[in-house]
Amino acid sequence: MRLVVQRVKKAKVGPSEIGVGLLVLVGVGKEDSEEVVGALADKLSKLRVMADKEDKMNLSVADVGGEILVVSQFTLHADTSGGNRPSFINAALPNTAKEIYDHFVSELKSKGISIKTGTFGNYMQIEAVLDGPVTILYLD
């Protein structure tokens, strides 16, 4: 799985909206499986990228009572090595990707954090006010 994790003051996709927290773009690859999802959700829930009173990245989204907006994005598996048009051959097929994505969202919800999502597989417009900016890439 590939994740782009951005610290936000607020973010919105469709009817789903969060305040302070994390915007997480999720790309499921064809080699991904549900086995890694639990550990990844645990890592994300404990990731200390939120500012403390001294403005240092020392707190997790749970520590600050923040929320997470999770949005599927197969284009994170784009391969641009073979010309000008990206190939998405490394992205998981939609049915498999949805199962893994849904499992990831479920695991995050089990951490007691408010989780909102986009609609899997749909074209979406995302609004976000980035904080920092802080952007963390998790590449498989």
PDB file of C-alpha atoms in Angstrom, residues 1-88:
ATOM      1  CA  MET A   1       0.000   0.000   0.000  1.00  0.00           C
ATOM      2  CA  ARG A   2       1.040   3.532  -0.606  1.00  0.00           C
ATOM      3  CA  LEU A   3      -0.131   6.373   1.581  1.00  0.00           C
ATOM      4  CA  VAL A   4       0.189  10.123   1.352  1.00  0.00           C
ATOM      5  CA  VAL A   5      -0.449  11.471   4.845  1.00  0.00           C
ATOM      6  CA  GLN A   6      -1.038  15.210   5.178  1.00  0.00           C
ATOM      7  CA  ARG A   7      -1.615  17.134   8.384  1.00  0.00           C
ATOM      8  CA  VAL A   8      -4.621  19.407   7.920  1.00  0.00           C
ATOM      9  CA  LYS A   9      -6.543  22.140   9.692  1.00  0.00           C
ATOM     10  CA  LYS A  10      -9.604  20.855   7.815  1.00  0.00           C
ATOM     11  CA  ALA A  11     -10.409  18.713   4.785  1.00  0.00           C
ATOM     12  CA  LYS A  12     -13.483  17.784   2.791  1.00  0.00           C
ATOM     13  CA  VAL A  13     -14.444  15.350   0.070  1.00  0.00           C
ATOM     14  CA  GLY A  14     -18.104  15.279  -0.953  1.00  0.00           C
ATOM     15  CA  PRO A  15     -20.240  15.214   2.189  1.00  0.00           C
ATOM     16  CA  SER A  16     -17.377  13.913   4.359  1.00  0.00           C
ATOM     17  CA  GLU A  17     -15.577  16.641   6.280  1.00  0.00           C
ATOM     18  CA  ILE A  18     -13.054  16.759   9.120  1.00  0.00           C
ATOM     19  CA  GLY A  19     -11.489  19.434  11.269  1.00  0.00           C
ATOM     20  CA  VAL A  20      -7.946  19.135  12.614  1.00  0.00           C
ATOM     21  CA  GLY A  21      -6.371  15.836  11.678  1.00  0.00           C
ATOM     22  CA  LEU A  22      -4.960  13.872   8.781  1.00  0.00           C
ATOM     23  CA  LEU A  23      -5.905  13.591   5.133  1.00  0.00           C
ATOM     24  CA  VAL A  24      -4.761  10.148   3.984  1.00  0.00           C
ATOM     25  CA  LEU A  25      -4.664   9.206   0.306  1.00  0.00           C
ATOM     26  CA  VAL A  26      -4.532   5.410  -0.069  1.00  0.00           C
ATOM     27  CA  GLY A  27      -3.298   3.486  -3.099  1.00  0.00           C
ATOM     28  CA  VAL A  28      -3.645  -0.292  -3.032  1.00  0.00           C
ATOM     29  CA  GLY A  29      -1.138  -2.176  -5.172  1.00  0.00           C
ATOM     30  CA  LYS A  30      -1.619  -5.503  -6.920  1.00  0.00           C
ATOM     31  CA  GLU A  31       0.856  -7.158  -4.527  1.00  0.00           C
ATOM     32  CA  ASP A  32      -0.885  -5.860  -1.384  1.00  0.00           C
ATOM     33  CA  SER A  33      -2.842  -8.075   0.985  1.00  0.00           C
ATOM     34  CA  GLU A  34      -5.000  -7.640   4.063  1.00  0.00           C
ATOM     35  CA  GLU A  35      -2.209  -9.005   6.290  1.00  0.00           C
ATOM     36  CA  VAL A  36      -0.360  -5.665   6.376  1.00  0.00           C
ATOM     37  CA  VAL A  37      -3.441  -3.533   6.970  1.00  0.00           C
ATOM     38  CA  GLY A  38      -3.644  -3.938  10.761  1.00  0.00           C
ATOM     39  CA  ALA A  39      -0.033  -2.950  11.362  1.00  0.00           C
ATOM     40  CA  LEU A  40      -0.323  -0.023   8.961  1.00  0.00           C
ATOM     41  CA  ALA A  41      -3.499   1.270  10.641  1.00  0.00           C
ATOM     42  CA  ASP A  42      -1.795   0.931  14.026  1.00  0.00           C
ATOM     43  CA  LYS A  43       1.252   2.855  12.780  1.00  0.00           C
ATOM     44  CA  LEU A  44      -0.900   5.631  11.306  1.00  0.00           C
ATOM     45  CA  SER A  45      -2.992   5.984  14.466  1.00  0.00           C
ATOM     46  CA  LYS A  46       0.183   6.447  16.538  1.00  0.00           C
ATOM     47  CA  LEU A  47       2.168   8.552  14.049  1.00  0.00           C
ATOM     48  CA  ARG A  48       3.399  11.605  15.954  1.00  0.00           C
ATOM     49  CA  VAL A  49       2.975  14.375  13.391  1.00  0.00           C
ATOM     50  CA  MET A  50       0.649  16.679  15.314  1.00  0.00           C
ATOM     51  CA  ALA A  51       2.083  19.725  17.075  1.00  0.00           C
ATOM     52  CA  ASP A  52       2.408  19.885  20.848  1.00  0.00           C
ATOM     53  CA  LYS A  53       2.321  23.089  22.949  1.00  0.00           C
ATOM     54  CA  GLU A  54       5.892  23.874  21.874  1.00  0.00           C
ATOM     55  CA  ASP A  55       4.931  23.436  18.201  1.00  0.00           C
ATOM     56  CA  LYS A  56       6.975  20.231  17.875  1.00  0.00           C
ATOM     57  CA  MET A  57       5.662  17.177  16.057  1.00  0.00           C
ATOM     58  CA  ASN A  58       5.223  15.079  19.159  1.00  0.00           C
ATOM     59  CA  LEU A  59       1.555  14.032  19.302  1.00  0.00           C
ATOM     60  CA  SER A  60      -0.633  11.589  17.404  1.00  0.00           C
ATOM     61  CA  VAL A  61      -3.978  12.435  15.845  1.00  0.00           C
ATOM     62  CA  ALA A  62      -5.612  10.522  18.729  1.00  0.00           C
ATOM     63  CA  ASP A  63      -3.659  12.580  21.285  1.00  0.00           C
ATOM     64  CA  VAL A  64      -5.132  15.829  19.938  1.00  0.00           C
ATOM     65  CA  GLY A  65      -8.654  14.473  19.418  1.00  0.00           C
ATOM     66  CA  GLY A  66      -8.255  14.840  15.665  1.00  0.00           C
ATOM     67  CA  GLU A  67      -9.930  13.046  12.794  1.00  0.00           C
ATOM     68  CA  ILE A  68      -8.765  11.183   9.707  1.00  0.00           C
ATOM     69  CA  LEU A  69     -10.205  11.576   6.207  1.00  0.00           C
ATOM     70  CA  VAL A  70      -9.312   8.518   4.099  1.00  0.00           C
ATOM     71  CA  VAL A  71      -9.544   8.761   0.303  1.00  0.00           C
ATOM     72  CA  SER A  72      -8.769   6.001  -2.197  1.00  0.00           C
ATOM     73  CA  GLN A  73      -6.337   6.971  -4.946  1.00  0.00           C
ATOM     74  CA  PHE A  74      -5.131   4.261  -7.323  1.00  0.00           C
ATOM     75  CA  THR A  75      -2.945   6.808  -9.129  1.00  0.00           C
ATOM     76  CA  LEU A  76      -0.408   6.505  -6.298  1.00  0.00           C
ATOM     77  CA  HIS A  77       0.747   3.379  -8.153  1.00  0.00           C
ATOM     78  CA  ALA A  78       1.423   5.248 -11.398  1.00  0.00           C
ATOM     79  CA  ASP A  79       4.473   4.145 -13.369  1.00  0.00           C
ATOM     80  CA  THR A  80       5.876   6.997 -15.453  1.00  0.00           C
ATOM     81  CA  SER A  81       9.043   5.237 -16.615  1.00  0.00           C
ATOM     82  CA  GLY A  82       7.735   4.260 -20.049  1.00  0.00           C
ATOM     83  CA  GLY A  83       6.823   7.513 -21.727  1.00  0.00           C
ATOM     84  CA  ASN A  84       4.571  10.458 -21.041  1.00  0.00           C
ATOM     85  CA  ARG A  85       1.362   8.619 -20.222  1.00  0.00           C
ATOM     86  CA  PRO A  86       1.365   6.927 -16.806  1.00  0.00           C
ATOM     87  CA  SER A  87       0.609   3.234 -16.509  1.00  0.00           C
ATOM     88  CA  PHE A  88      -1.432   1.936 -13.599  1.00  0.00           C
TER      89      PHE A  88
END
